[in-house]
Amino acid sequence: MKRPKLLPLLILSLIAFFSAFAPQTTHAAQEKTYTFGTDVTYAPFEFANKNNKYIGIDLDLINAIAKKEGFKVVVKPLGFNAAVQALEAKQIDGVIAGMTITPERKAKFQMSKPYYPTGPVAAVAKNSKLKSLKDLKGKRVAIKTGTAAADYANSIKKKYGFTTVTFDDSNNMYQDVATGNSVACFDDQPVLQYAIATGEKLRILNKPETVKYYGIATSKSRTDDLAAKINAGIKAVKADGTYDKIVAKYLGNGTVASQEKKNAKVQENDRSFFGLLKENWGTLMSGLGQTLLVTLVAIVCATLVGVLVGLLGVVPNKFARGVSITFIYIFRGLPLLVLALFIYTGIPSLTGTKIPAFVAGIITLTLNEGAYTAAFVKGGIGAVNVGQMEAARSLGLPWGKAMRRVILPQGIKIMVPSFINQFIITLKDTSILSIIGILELTQTGKIIIARNMEGFKIWTMVALIYLVIITVLTWLSKYVQKRMNA
Ligand code: ASN
């Protein structure tokens, strides 16, 4: 039979592959794309709509600015504090998240021209008897990490004698007040007003002491003209009426009544478990897709690293064993969350090079799960009777061959259950990566709940999806295990 002409085929596919990545010369490709971090939910400035698409004044504003100034934007809902940290680490180009311009922030970041007036206030449950800040004495108050409202609350904490508890997003903070765990929360006036107008059972307690403004933050050390473009863009959209249109689109004539009408429409949706499941199915599935992708890549990388480090731990070489012990010690010892933040925001703030969230997530899981894998690989080999190695060696087999032919086949059988266990743990651990903004299943759940406040039903759905996948994974592993033993 004639051999297929492989060489031309190979060359053709290489050309196709590289041309896909070659710089495009079209105009569109020359427009620079900038990434902006935003809050998970901060309506009317940023929030997910019914189809889980991000909308809001901030989103429309940055898109209008980009259009005017000829650049492209990608907006990532990281959560406010995480977005600010990502900007500090230069992982993103800017933050647009209802971000108050404060002297401290001006010192740290390049803050744009002001665009919307704001100020921190306290809110209590609608039916609460509290009347003023004085009534907060001895009570527990909710604040949100890293916000101007939290700084304000902390600054008057002593004077009014309350204690604080911290949340990562506004929605959780409001829930804490609604359930009565905290008697009040501190957030920005326009955001609280909107939340109340759209059905949140809260009441604003006081007036802001001073008027502040929202601005868009970029990094101070940039050498390009992004900050100037943003300022020029804000000026242009304010001058030509685009900005007013954007605000009117979300706030209507600004009255509570118009919001209540909108809210009534939302209530018409099917709020039953299956209604919500149907409505959010696509989003949940895309989150699951990301979870599975991260899990799969991480399992492959962690297994490779783990087996390698595990083997290093049993070779007759002190240095190699030292490397193995240190690796396991460090990466098994570090909490996954700390490791993820260290890689995603810690390292880039030192080196100045971006690490995409997906890559940072994979590195995190590879190091952590790899360390656990290394430990049981080492243990599995160690569990094979020492007599076996001695016997193999006395038969004249060199160490490497004895390891491969005699010890490993027995060791691997011992390790299989641990591998299965580790795969399942890896799948579950991906949820921690929601902290660095990977849109996996858990983060997807958070975003949906931030929009519809259906915590119980949505977390039940998320939990069920995890359980289904873990069950399938377990069955699959058991099947492989049986085949191996057959
Ligand atoms: N308004 C907050 C601040 O300026 C930001 C936010 O919660 N999205 O600190």
Short mmCIF file of N, CA and C in Angstrom, two decimals, residues 369-449:
data_model
loop_
_atom_site.label_atom_id
_atom_site.label_comp_id
_atom_site.label_asym_id
_atom_site.label_seq_id
_atom_site.Cartn_x
_atom_site.Cartn_y
_atom_site.Cartn_z
N GLU A 369 -2.77 19.89 44.45
CA GLU A 369 -3.18 18.49 44.25
C GLU A 369 -1.95 17.64 43.95
N GLY A 370 -0.98 18.24 43.27
CA GLY A 370 0.27 17.52 42.96
C GLY A 370 0.99 17.10 44.23
N ALA A 371 0.97 17.98 45.24
CA ALA A 371 1.65 17.66 46.50
C ALA A 371 0.97 16.47 47.19
N TYR A 372 -0.37 16.49 47.19
CA TYR A 372 -1.09 15.36 47.79
C TYR A 372 -0.82 14.07 47.02
N THR A 373 -0.83 14.19 45.68
CA THR A 373 -0.57 13.01 44.85
C THR A 373 0.83 12.47 45.15
N ALA A 374 1.81 13.39 45.20
CA ALA A 374 3.19 12.97 45.47
C ALA A 374 3.26 12.21 46.78
N ALA A 375 2.53 12.72 47.78
CA ALA A 375 2.59 12.07 49.10
C ALA A 375 2.07 10.64 49.04
N PHE A 376 0.93 10.43 48.32
CA PHE A 376 0.44 9.03 48.32
C PHE A 376 1.20 8.14 47.35
N VAL A 377 1.81 8.76 46.32
CA VAL A 377 2.64 7.95 45.42
C VAL A 377 3.85 7.43 46.21
N LYS A 378 4.44 8.34 46.98
CA LYS A 378 5.58 7.97 47.83
C LYS A 378 5.16 6.89 48.82
N GLY A 379 4.02 7.13 49.44
CA GLY A 379 3.51 6.19 50.43
C GLY A 379 3.18 4.84 49.81
N GLY A 380 2.58 4.87 48.61
CA GLY A 380 2.19 3.64 47.92
C GLY A 380 3.41 2.77 47.62
N ILE A 381 4.47 3.43 47.17
CA ILE A 381 5.68 2.67 46.87
C ILE A 381 6.27 2.13 48.16
N GLY A 382 6.24 2.98 49.17
CA GLY A 382 6.78 2.58 50.47
C GLY A 382 6.01 1.41 51.07
N ALA A 383 4.74 1.29 50.68
CA ALA A 383 3.90 0.25 51.28
C ALA A 383 4.19 -1.14 50.71
N VAL A 384 4.90 -1.16 49.57
CA VAL A 384 5.26 -2.47 49.03
C VAL A 384 6.38 -3.02 49.91
N ASN A 385 6.22 -4.22 50.32
CA ASN A 385 7.17 -4.85 51.23
C ASN A 385 8.63 -4.62 50.80
N VAL A 386 9.47 -4.15 51.76
CA VAL A 386 10.88 -3.90 51.42
C VAL A 386 11.57 -5.15 50.91
N GLY A 387 11.11 -6.30 51.41
CA GLY A 387 11.68 -7.58 51.00
C GLY A 387 11.63 -7.75 49.48
N GLN A 388 10.62 -7.18 48.87
CA GLN A 388 10.43 -7.30 47.42
C GLN A 388 11.60 -6.66 46.66
N MET A 389 11.96 -5.46 47.13
CA MET A 389 13.06 -4.75 46.49
C MET A 389 14.35 -5.53 46.69
N GLU A 390 14.54 -5.98 47.93
CA GLU A 390 15.78 -6.73 48.23
C GLU A 390 15.85 -7.99 47.36
N ALA A 391 14.72 -8.68 47.25
CA ALA A 391 14.70 -9.92 46.46
C ALA A 391 15.02 -9.63 45.00
N ALA A 392 14.39 -8.56 44.47
CA ALA A 392 14.62 -8.22 43.06
C ALA A 392 16.08 -7.86 42.82
N ARG A 393 16.62 -7.06 43.78
CA ARG A 393 18.01 -6.64 43.62
C ARG A 393 18.93 -7.85 43.72
N SER A 394 18.64 -8.79 44.63
CA SER A 394 19.54 -9.93 44.80
C SER A 394 19.47 -10.86 43.59
N LEU A 395 18.37 -10.71 42.82
CA LEU A 395 18.29 -11.50 41.58
C LEU A 395 19.10 -10.83 40.48
N GLY A 396 19.67 -9.67 40.80
CA GLY A 396 20.54 -9.00 39.83
C GLY A 396 19.88 -7.88 39.06
N LEU A 397 18.63 -7.52 39.39
CA LEU A 397 17.97 -6.42 38.68
C LEU A 397 18.54 -5.09 39.19
N PRO A 398 18.85 -4.17 38.27
CA PRO A 398 19.29 -2.85 38.73
C PRO A 398 18.11 -2.13 39.40
N TRP A 399 18.41 -1.07 40.21
CA TRP A 399 17.37 -0.40 41.01
C TRP A 399 16.18 0.06 40.15
N GLY A 400 16.51 0.73 39.03
CA GLY A 400 15.46 1.28 38.17
C GLY A 400 14.53 0.19 37.65
N LYS A 401 15.15 -0.90 37.20
CA LYS A 401 14.34 -1.99 36.63
C LYS A 401 13.49 -2.65 37.72
N ALA A 402 14.11 -2.83 38.87
CA ALA A 402 13.38 -3.44 39.98
C ALA A 402 12.17 -2.58 40.33
N MET A 403 12.39 -1.28 40.30
CA MET A 403 11.31 -0.35 40.61
C MET A 403 10.18 -0.50 39.60
N ARG A 404 10.56 -0.46 38.32
CA ARG A 404 9.56 -0.48 37.25
C ARG A 404 8.82 -1.81 37.18
N ARG A 405 9.59 -2.90 37.29
CA ARG A 405 8.99 -4.22 37.05
C ARG A 405 8.34 -4.84 38.28
N VAL A 406 8.93 -4.56 39.44
CA VAL A 406 8.45 -5.27 40.62
C VAL A 406 7.65 -4.36 41.56
N ILE A 407 8.24 -3.25 41.89
CA ILE A 407 7.60 -2.42 42.93
C ILE A 407 6.40 -1.63 42.39
N LEU A 408 6.61 -0.89 41.27
CA LEU A 408 5.54 -0.02 40.77
C LEU A 408 4.22 -0.74 40.47
N PRO A 409 4.27 -1.89 39.77
CA PRO A 409 2.99 -2.55 39.48
C PRO A 409 2.19 -2.85 40.75
N GLN A 410 2.89 -3.20 41.81
CA GLN A 410 2.17 -3.48 43.06
C GLN A 410 1.75 -2.18 43.73
N GLY A 411 2.67 -1.19 43.68
CA GLY A 411 2.39 0.11 44.32
C GLY A 411 1.19 0.79 43.70
N ILE A 412 1.13 0.75 42.36
CA ILE A 412 0.04 1.46 41.67
C ILE A 412 -1.32 0.93 42.11
N LYS A 413 -1.40 -0.39 42.28
CA LYS A 413 -2.68 -0.97 42.72
C LYS A 413 -3.09 -0.39 44.07
N ILE A 414 -2.08 -0.21 44.92
CA ILE A 414 -2.38 0.37 46.24
C ILE A 414 -2.85 1.81 46.08
N MET A 415 -2.28 2.51 45.06
CA MET A 415 -2.55 3.95 44.93
C MET A 415 -3.88 4.27 44.26
N VAL A 416 -4.44 3.33 43.49
CA VAL A 416 -5.61 3.67 42.68
C VAL A 416 -6.74 4.36 43.47
N PRO A 417 -7.14 3.80 44.61
CA PRO A 417 -8.21 4.50 45.34
C PRO A 417 -7.82 5.93 45.71
N SER A 418 -6.54 6.12 46.04
CA SER A 418 -6.12 7.49 46.39
C SER A 418 -6.21 8.40 45.19
N PHE A 419 -5.87 7.88 44.01
CA PHE A 419 -5.99 8.69 42.79
C PHE A 419 -7.45 9.12 42.59
N ILE A 420 -8.36 8.17 42.71
CA ILE A 420 -9.79 8.47 42.51
C ILE A 420 -10.22 9.56 43.49
N ASN A 421 -9.82 9.35 44.74
CA ASN A 421 -10.15 10.32 45.77
C ASN A 421 -9.62 11.71 45.39
N GLN A 422 -8.39 11.74 44.91
CA GLN A 422 -7.77 13.01 44.58
C GLN A 422 -8.46 13.70 43.40
N PHE A 423 -8.93 12.91 42.43
CA PHE A 423 -9.66 13.50 41.30
C PHE A 423 -10.92 14.19 41.79
N ILE A 424 -11.62 13.51 42.71
CA ILE A 424 -12.86 14.09 43.23
C ILE A 424 -12.56 15.35 44.01
N ILE A 425 -11.49 15.31 44.81
CA ILE A 425 -11.12 16.50 45.58
C ILE A 425 -10.78 17.65 44.63
N THR A 426 -10.08 17.33 43.54
CA THR A 426 -9.71 18.38 42.58
C THR A 426 -10.96 19.04 42.02
N LEU A 427 -11.94 18.24 41.67
CA LEU A 427 -13.19 18.79 41.13
C LEU A 427 -13.83 19.75 42.13
N LYS A 428 -13.85 19.32 43.39
CA LYS A 428 -14.48 20.18 44.40
C LYS A 428 -13.65 21.44 44.65
N ASP A 429 -12.33 21.27 44.61
CA ASP A 429 -11.45 22.41 44.89
C ASP A 429 -11.53 23.51 43.82
N THR A 430 -12.00 23.16 42.63
CA THR A 430 -12.09 24.19 41.60
C THR A 430 -13.01 25.33 42.06
N SER A 431 -13.94 25.01 42.98
CA SER A 431 -14.88 26.04 43.43
C SER A 431 -14.15 27.20 44.10
N ILE A 432 -13.00 26.89 44.71
CA ILE A 432 -12.24 27.94 45.39
C ILE A 432 -11.72 28.96 44.37
N LEU A 433 -11.56 28.52 43.13
CA LEU A 433 -11.01 29.42 42.11
C LEU A 433 -12.00 30.53 41.74
N SER A 434 -13.23 30.45 42.26
CA SER A 434 -14.17 31.54 41.99
C SER A 434 -13.60 32.84 42.54
N ILE A 435 -12.74 32.73 43.53
CA ILE A 435 -12.16 33.93 44.16
C ILE A 435 -11.30 34.73 43.16
N ILE A 436 -10.71 34.06 42.18
CA ILE A 436 -9.90 34.82 41.23
C ILE A 436 -10.69 35.08 39.94
N GLY A 437 -12.01 34.91 40.04
CA GLY A 437 -12.87 35.34 38.94
C GLY A 437 -13.04 34.33 37.82
N ILE A 438 -12.62 33.08 38.03
CA ILE A 438 -12.89 32.08 36.98
C ILE A 438 -14.39 31.79 37.02
N LEU A 439 -15.01 31.84 35.87
CA LEU A 439 -16.47 31.69 35.83
C LEU A 439 -16.87 30.23 35.87
N GLU A 440 -16.47 29.54 36.92
CA GLU A 440 -16.84 28.14 37.03
C GLU A 440 -18.18 28.02 37.75
N LEU A 441 -18.57 26.80 38.04
CA LEU A 441 -19.93 26.57 38.55
C LEU A 441 -20.28 27.40 39.80
N THR A 442 -19.38 27.43 40.77
CA THR A 442 -19.68 28.15 42.01
C THR A 442 -19.83 29.65 41.76
N GLN A 443 -18.91 30.21 40.99
CA GLN A 443 -18.98 31.64 40.69
C GLN A 443 -20.27 31.95 39.93
N THR A 444 -20.64 31.05 39.01
CA THR A 444 -21.88 31.22 38.26
C THR A 444 -23.06 31.27 39.22
N GLY A 445 -23.06 30.36 40.20
CA GLY A 445 -24.12 30.34 41.21
C GLY A 445 -24.18 31.66 41.95
N LYS A 446 -23.02 32.15 42.37
CA LYS A 446 -22.97 33.41 43.12
C LYS A 446 -23.60 34.53 42.32
N ILE A 447 -23.26 34.57 41.02
CA ILE A 447 -23.74 35.66 40.18
C ILE A 447 -25.25 35.57 39.98
N ILE A 448 -25.74 34.37 39.78
CA ILE A 448 -27.20 34.22 39.59
C ILE A 448 -27.93 34.67 40.86
N ILE A 449 -27.40 34.24 42.02
CA ILE A 449 -28.07 34.59 43.28
C ILE A 449 -28.00 36.09 43.54
#
